[in-house]
Amino acid sequence: MAKAKGRRKEGGRGTEDRSLAEMRKRNDNKPGMHGWLLNAFAMALVGIAFLIPLIYTSQIDAVRSDICDNNTDSAHLNVQDFLDNFVCQYKPKDHVISKVDIPGYCHPKLQSIPQNRTQLVSNSQIFPSTTLFLLKRTIQWWRDAPYHSDGIEAGEHVMTLPRPLQIWDLDALRDRFIQQHFLGYTSDGLSKQIQEHIALHKETKNPLDSGAYLAVYLLRLLQSSPISCLAETNECRSKDSQDIELVPWTDIEQHSERIDLLRDYLNILPTYADRIPDSNNYNMHEHPITWSKQMLESLFPKHTHTYNLIVSYQTMVHSEYNALKVTSQEEFGAHVNYSEYIGMRINVISRAFSAIANEHNPGSSWNTVGSRPLSDELMSYTTSNFGAASKQTSGFKFRSMCPLLDMYNSHPNPNVIWRYDPLTSSYNILANNNTIPPNHEIIVSYGKYTDGHLFAKYGYVNGDGSSKSEVSLNIFHRILGDVGLSWQFSPLPFHLWNQQYGDGSVSANSTQLLDMQSKELLRYLMFDDGHKECIQFKNNDNSLTKQQELKLLKFQHLKRLANLSLAWIVRLPARFPNAQPYSDKSAVQGDESRVGIDAKRILSICRLLSLTVDDVGGEAMDYLRNSLSHGYSPTSPETHFQVEMHGSTLEYRSLMCVARLSDIAFRRYGQYSQPNGNPEPKDRNGREWTAWYIRDGEMRLLSILRQTAMNEANKIKHQNQLKDEIIFMRERPCSLEYSLPILNLDAST
Ligand SMILES: *[C@@H]1O[C@H](CO)[C@@H](O)[C@H](O)[C@H]1NC(C)=O
Ligand SMILES: *[C@@H]1O[C@H](CO)[C@@H](O)[C@H](O)[C@H]1NC(C)=O
Ligand SMILES: *[C@@H]1O[C@H](CO)[C@@H](O)[C@H](O)[C@H]1NC(C)=O
Ligand SMILES: *[C@@H]1O[C@H](CO)[C@@H](O)[C@H](O)[C@H]1NC(C)=O
Ligand SMILES: *[C@@H]1O[C@H](CO)[C@@H](O)[C@H](O)[C@H]1NC(C)=O
Ligand SMILES: *[C@@H]1O[C@H](CO)[C@@H](O)[C@H](O)[C@H]1NC(C)=O
């Protein structure tokens, strides 16, 4: 698992912003021979190239069997065939005229490595071209890049993935089975929606992410037998209780052409069996979403950062499956078991790329009938990502399964960049700034993720210090709302953390969750730092002291911040941000002494917690009260009140508070947090090493944070000769009983 073998991701963001046109221009500007010379050269080449396959065939075969070793089983042959042909040899259907149906393309130097399920740059001087089609491509390439080097040159076109081979969540939402069984469509179209046929998460009544439907759609395509029932015969129809005709699971008439085209891709997707831990072998596709609680807790201690993230993913997938099953018991429930669903859902989570398209792009209207405006259409689907809160202006962000592109491994410093081209709805893959030398695998970037997030989502880490580490210091309360999955899934009804989302009522469970969270928040306030005496509330207090009033104000601020995950998160920059996917790990140089942690937000929270009535020139109470009246958005950190630095005593207590939170978080790692308690496993392959690597990053971050905060605090103490009395920090918290009445006071204000 350490080294990204066969793991893939979603290209969350396309950060590299060089346009395709620019890249093309660079190529055009290369010194080229005059046209006639070039043509003569190409003609000569045709002569030679025709002979090459004959002369070299045996040599190529030798190379292949050499690579394949004794693994030449049928699975590898399928993968080899897929890698060589599925995208590379795709030709448009000639009878359809469409801007979108364009040929697939692969650079002639790409060589398939089936046992590693990827492609690399061939070191061979000749290309394994055995067909006339490849030959044409080869000649084309020679003409376009007359001064080619051994590898693939900077900016060169590496691969094109046309739209007909991509599978979008939008395609899934247009599937009639999905529309009728999960989106509440009636069989005659759009007129009215039937509530019982709308799939919703049970606890929150939130809609499902479109990725869930993409998984269902892929399962439908995969499970269809070549001879499926004919749409017009009655056996194909099932009726629900209200006698409404519904498309049955087995009716895939709507997609008969697609299925044939896509079958080879569907067949090589990893299955559930590929994703589960295998006690005897290293399973290269293993994914933590399939882990048991027991396995998870043994590797990532409870309530540590990555643990929480993995649990969130697991909860989401589980809740989705239940929602789908409840809504379509007879059809979906009867045909898809939980294992099959997880298996396919992981493929969507870890292999879909984003495609940003609006209604003018052909990719969004491709392969559909009717002409509803795209935004109306998307609004009519009950999903979490295309719902009311997603008023995108520039385009909608679709999830797209990307054959071949999803076979390339990922690294923050990739050797190719991928671009979605909205004009043709194809993905173009271009060599990055440097030549890709022979024998180098094609490496893309799925986006910049922290190690823990990368692992929870894709099931791998690069393990070379190229990604950031991250922890969250919400050690006393659970963050509701955004649990790291944004609008994909939340334990809270969406409308509770974003008012734009519907109106809905608050269920008993949500109320209970919120009440619990409020009580948890009190634990941050129990220390009463800076006060020799605990601040005690009584239930029948008529008037509040200044200290009590300040504490109540703190609580009210804390509630606003409670669900804002970014306010609690601290990140450690990548240790070796320039690590290259091909470098020798031990040789990577980095400056260990120069670590910059951005702890601004957590320090601001600690300043809030540490305020006393004497701070801010004795105006602490007004300071908090005034800022409470300012509007803010629950989801946007910029709009939140931040406590600035106010004098050295407050700063001292705040820094010590950061040290305290880090310390408690550190101790969550239990046995691993003991001296020498987290030794590096010898075998770098597999989950033990990966978990060690992630834990190590998180614990390193926490101890650096603790140490830095303590050092800074002591510096302030000595520089300002602060007396122990005013910088009093409590070792153990005051009793919770003293603070509990705050809940009632808050409710009555
Ligand atoms: C496969 O190759 C390995 C070493 O490359 C060898 O040890 C093993 O015996 C081979 N297995 C078979 C079935 O040939
Ligand atoms: C396939 O991956 C393994 C493990 O990372 C690596 O050692 C091997 O060199 C790769 N094979 C090829 C042909 O690149
Ligand atoms: C409320 O949550 C509990 C677990 O926290 C669960 O067992 C129960 O089914 C939920 N109730 C409803 C009505 O969803
Ligand atoms: C789920 O279905 C698959 C395919 O039909 C089957 O192989 C597997 O055993 C089933 N799993 C469970 C847990 O029933
Ligand atoms: C690649 O080139 C672009 C602009 O030409 C530059 O912004 C970028 O930093 C370069 N990337 C690397 C890895 O050198
Ligand atoms: C969490 O967020 C929701 C919605 O913004 C809010 O109603 C709730 O009060 C917050 N949590 C706490 C403890 O207040």
CSV table of N, CA and C in Angstrom, one decimal, residues 207-279:
chain,number,residue,atom,x,y,z
A,207,PRO,N,-30.5,13.9,1.1
A,207,PRO,CA,-30.4,13.1,-0.2
A,207,PRO,C,-29.0,12.5,-0.3
A,208,LEU,N,-28.9,11.5,-1.2
A,208,LEU,CA,-27.6,10.8,-1.4
A,208,LEU,C,-26.8,11.6,-2.4
A,209,ASP,N,-25.5,11.4,-2.3
A,209,ASP,CA,-24.5,12.0,-3.2
A,209,ASP,C,-24.7,11.2,-4.6
A,210,SER,N,-24.5,12.0,-5.7
A,210,SER,CA,-24.7,11.4,-7.0
A,210,SER,C,-23.7,10.2,-7.2
A,211,GLY,N,-22.6,10.2,-6.5
A,211,GLY,CA,-21.7,9.1,-6.6
A,211,GLY,C,-22.3,7.7,-6.2
A,212,ALA,N,-23.3,7.8,-5.3
A,212,ALA,CA,-24.0,6.5,-5.0
A,212,ALA,C,-24.8,6.0,-6.2
A,213,TYR,N,-25.4,6.9,-7.0
A,213,TYR,CA,-26.1,6.5,-8.1
A,213,TYR,C,-25.2,6.1,-9.3
A,214,LEU,N,-24.0,6.7,-9.3
A,214,LEU,CA,-23.0,6.2,-10.3
A,214,LEU,C,-22.6,4.8,-10.0
A,215,ALA,N,-22.5,4.5,-8.7
A,215,ALA,CA,-22.2,3.1,-8.3
A,215,ALA,C,-23.3,2.1,-8.7
A,216,VAL,N,-24.5,2.5,-8.5
A,216,VAL,CA,-25.7,1.7,-8.8
A,216,VAL,C,-25.7,1.5,-10.4
A,217,TYR,N,-25.5,2.5,-11.1
A,217,TYR,CA,-25.5,2.5,-12.5
A,217,TYR,C,-24.4,1.5,-13.0
A,218,LEU,N,-23.2,1.6,-12.5
A,218,LEU,CA,-22.1,0.7,-12.9
A,218,LEU,C,-22.5,-0.7,-12.6
A,219,LEU,N,-23.1,-0.9,-11.4
A,219,LEU,CA,-23.5,-2.3,-11.1
A,219,LEU,C,-24.6,-2.8,-12.1
A,220,ARG,N,-25.5,-1.9,-12.5
A,220,ARG,CA,-26.5,-2.3,-13.4
A,220,ARG,C,-25.8,-2.8,-14.7
A,221,LEU,N,-24.9,-1.9,-15.2
A,221,LEU,CA,-24.2,-2.3,-16.5
A,221,LEU,C,-23.5,-3.6,-16.3
A,222,LEU,N,-22.8,-3.7,-15.2
A,222,LEU,CA,-21.9,-4.9,-15.0
A,222,LEU,C,-22.8,-6.2,-14.9
A,223,GLN,N,-23.9,-6.1,-14.2
A,223,GLN,CA,-24.7,-7.3,-13.9
A,223,GLN,C,-25.5,-7.7,-15.1
A,224,SER,N,-25.7,-6.8,-16.1
A,224,SER,CA,-26.6,-7.2,-17.1
A,224,SER,C,-26.0,-8.3,-17.9
A,225,SER,N,-26.9,-9.3,-18.2
A,225,SER,CA,-26.4,-10.4,-19.0
A,225,SER,C,-26.5,-10.0,-20.5
A,226,PRO,N,-25.7,-10.5,-21.3
A,226,PRO,CA,-25.8,-10.1,-22.7
A,226,PRO,C,-27.2,-10.3,-23.3
A,227,ILE,N,-28.0,-11.3,-22.8
A,227,ILE,CA,-29.3,-11.4,-23.3
A,227,ILE,C,-30.2,-10.9,-22.2
A,228,SER,N,-30.6,-9.6,-22.3
A,228,SER,CA,-31.5,-9.1,-21.3
A,228,SER,C,-32.9,-9.1,-21.8
A,229,CYS,N,-33.8,-8.8,-20.9
A,229,CYS,CA,-35.2,-8.9,-21.4
A,229,CYS,C,-35.5,-7.7,-22.3
A,230,LEU,N,-36.5,-7.9,-23.1
A,230,LEU,CA,-36.8,-6.9,-24.1
A,230,LEU,C,-37.8,-6.0,-23.5
A,231,ALA,N,-37.6,-4.7,-23.7
A,231,ALA,CA,-38.4,-3.7,-23.0
A,231,ALA,C,-39.9,-3.8,-23.3
A,232,GLU,N,-40.2,-4.2,-24.5
A,232,GLU,CA,-41.7,-4.2,-24.8
A,232,GLU,C,-42.5,-5.4,-24.2
A,233,THR,N,-41.8,-6.4,-23.8
A,233,THR,CA,-42.5,-7.6,-23.3
A,233,THR,C,-42.9,-7.3,-21.9
A,234,ASN,N,-44.0,-7.9,-21.5
A,234,ASN,CA,-44.6,-7.6,-20.2
A,234,ASN,C,-43.8,-8.2,-19.0
A,235,GLU,N,-43.1,-9.3,-19.3
A,235,GLU,CA,-42.4,-9.9,-18.2
A,235,GLU,C,-41.3,-8.9,-17.6
A,236,CYS,N,-41.0,-8.0,-18.4
A,236,CYS,CA,-40.0,-7.1,-18.0
A,236,CYS,C,-40.5,-6.0,-17.0
A,237,ARG,N,-41.8,-5.9,-16.9
A,237,ARG,CA,-42.3,-4.9,-16.1
A,237,ARG,C,-42.7,-5.4,-14.7
A,238,SER,N,-42.4,-4.6,-13.7
A,238,SER,CA,-42.9,-5.0,-12.4
A,238,SER,C,-43.7,-3.8,-11.9
A,239,LYS,N,-44.6,-4.1,-11.0
A,239,LYS,CA,-45.5,-3.1,-10.5
A,239,LYS,C,-45.3,-2.9,-9.0
A,240,ASP,N,-45.4,-1.6,-8.6
A,240,ASP,CA,-45.3,-1.4,-7.2
A,240,ASP,C,-46.7,-1.4,-6.6
A,241,SER,N,-46.8,-1.2,-5.3
A,241,SER,CA,-48.0,-1.3,-4.6
A,241,SER,C,-49.1,-0.4,-5.2
A,242,GLN,N,-48.7,0.7,-5.7
A,242,GLN,CA,-49.7,1.6,-6.2
A,242,GLN,C,-50.0,1.4,-7.7
A,243,ASP,N,-49.5,0.2,-8.2
A,243,ASP,CA,-49.8,-0.2,-9.5
A,243,ASP,C,-49.1,0.7,-10.5
A,244,ILE,N,-47.9,1.2,-10.1
A,244,ILE,CA,-47.2,2.0,-11.1
A,244,ILE,C,-46.2,1.1,-11.7
A,245,GLU,N,-46.1,1.2,-13.0
A,245,GLU,CA,-45.1,0.3,-13.7
A,245,GLU,C,-43.7,0.9,-13.5
A,246,LEU,N,-42.8,0.0,-13.1
A,246,LEU,CA,-41.5,0.4,-12.8
A,246,LEU,C,-40.5,-0.4,-13.7
A,247,VAL,N,-39.5,0.2,-14.1
A,247,VAL,CA,-38.4,-0.5,-14.9
A,247,VAL,C,-37.8,-1.5,-13.9
A,248,PRO,N,-37.7,-2.8,-14.3
A,248,PRO,CA,-37.0,-3.7,-13.4
A,248,PRO,C,-35.5,-3.6,-13.5
A,249,TRP,N,-34.8,-4.2,-12.5
A,249,TRP,CA,-33.4,-4.1,-12.5
A,249,TRP,C,-32.8,-4.7,-13.7
A,250,THR,N,-33.3,-5.8,-14.2
A,250,THR,CA,-32.7,-6.5,-15.3
A,250,THR,C,-33.0,-5.9,-16.7
A,251,ASP,N,-33.8,-4.9,-16.7
A,251,ASP,CA,-34.1,-4.2,-18.0
A,251,ASP,C,-33.0,-3.1,-18.3
A,252,ILE,N,-32.1,-3.5,-19.1
A,252,ILE,CA,-31.0,-2.5,-19.4
A,252,ILE,C,-31.1,-2.1,-20.9
A,253,GLU,N,-32.2,-2.3,-21.5
A,253,GLU,CA,-32.5,-2.0,-22.9
A,253,GLU,C,-31.9,-0.5,-23.2
A,254,GLN,N,-32.2,0.4,-22.3
A,254,GLN,CA,-31.8,1.8,-22.5
A,254,GLN,C,-30.3,1.9,-22.8
A,255,HIS,N,-29.5,0.9,-22.3
A,255,HIS,CA,-28.1,1.1,-22.4
A,255,HIS,C,-27.4,0.0,-23.2
A,256,SER,N,-28.2,-0.7,-24.1
A,256,SER,CA,-27.6,-1.9,-24.7
A,256,SER,C,-26.3,-1.6,-25.5
A,257,GLU,N,-26.3,-0.4,-26.1
A,257,GLU,CA,-25.1,-0.1,-26.9
A,257,GLU,C,-23.9,0.2,-26.0
A,258,ARG,N,-24.2,0.9,-24.9
A,258,ARG,CA,-23.1,1.3,-24.0
A,258,ARG,C,-22.5,0.1,-23.4
A,259,ILE,N,-23.3,-0.9,-23.0
A,259,ILE,CA,-22.8,-2.0,-22.3
A,259,ILE,C,-21.8,-2.8,-23.1
A,260,ASP,N,-22.0,-3.0,-24.4
A,260,ASP,CA,-21.1,-3.7,-25.2
A,260,ASP,C,-19.8,-2.9,-25.3
A,261,LEU,N,-19.9,-1.6,-25.4
A,261,LEU,CA,-18.7,-0.8,-25.5
A,261,LEU,C,-17.9,-0.8,-24.2
A,262,LEU,N,-18.6,-0.8,-23.1
A,262,LEU,CA,-17.9,-0.6,-21.8
A,262,LEU,C,-17.6,-1.9,-21.1
A,263,ARG,N,-18.0,-3.0,-21.6
A,263,ARG,CA,-17.9,-4.3,-20.9
A,263,ARG,C,-16.4,-4.6,-20.4
A,264,ASP,N,-15.5,-4.3,-21.3
A,264,ASP,CA,-14.1,-4.7,-20.9
A,264,ASP,C,-13.6,-3.8,-19.7
A,265,TYR,N,-14.1,-2.6,-19.7
A,265,TYR,CA,-13.8,-1.8,-18.5
A,265,TYR,C,-14.4,-2.3,-17.2
A,266,LEU,N,-15.7,-2.5,-17.3
A,266,LEU,CA,-16.4,-3.0,-16.1
A,266,LEU,C,-15.8,-4.3,-15.6
A,267,ASN,N,-15.4,-5.1,-16.5
A,267,ASN,CA,-14.8,-6.4,-16.1
A,267,ASN,C,-13.5,-6.3,-15.4
A,268,ILE,N,-12.7,-5.3,-15.6
A,268,ILE,CA,-11.4,-5.2,-14.9
A,268,ILE,C,-11.5,-4.3,-13.7
A,269,LEU,N,-12.6,-3.7,-13.4
A,269,LEU,CA,-12.7,-2.9,-12.2
A,269,LEU,C,-12.5,-3.8,-10.9
A,270,PRO,N,-11.7,-3.4,-9.9
A,270,PRO,CA,-11.6,-4.2,-8.7
A,270,PRO,C,-12.9,-4.5,-8.1
A,271,THR,N,-13.0,-5.7,-7.6
A,271,THR,CA,-14.3,-6.1,-6.9
A,271,THR,C,-14.1,-6.0,-5.4
A,272,TYR,N,-15.2,-6.3,-4.7
A,272,TYR,CA,-15.2,-6.3,-3.2
A,272,TYR,C,-14.1,-7.3,-2.7
A,273,ALA,N,-13.9,-8.4,-3.4
A,273,ALA,CA,-12.9,-9.4,-2.9
A,273,ALA,C,-11.5,-8.8,-3.1
A,274,ASP,N,-11.3,-7.9,-4.0
A,274,ASP,CA,-10.0,-7.2,-4.2
A,274,ASP,C,-9.8,-6.2,-3.1
A,275,ARG,N,-10.8,-5.8,-2.4
A,275,ARG,CA,-10.7,-4.6,-1.5
A,275,ARG,C,-10.6,-5.1,-0.1
A,276,ILE,N,-10.9,-6.3,0.2
A,276,ILE,CA,-10.8,-6.7,1.6
A,276,ILE,C,-9.4,-7.1,2.0
A,277,PRO,N,-9.1,-7.0,3.3
A,277,PRO,CA,-7.8,-7.4,3.8
A,277,PRO,C,-7.7,-9.0,3.6
A,278,ASP,N,-6.5,-9.4,3.3
A,278,ASP,CA,-6.2,-10.8,3.1
A,278,ASP,C,-5.1,-11.1,4.1
A,279,SER,N,-5.3,-12.0,5.0
A,279,SER,CA,-4.3,-12.2,6.0
A,279,SER,C,-3.1,-12.8,5.5
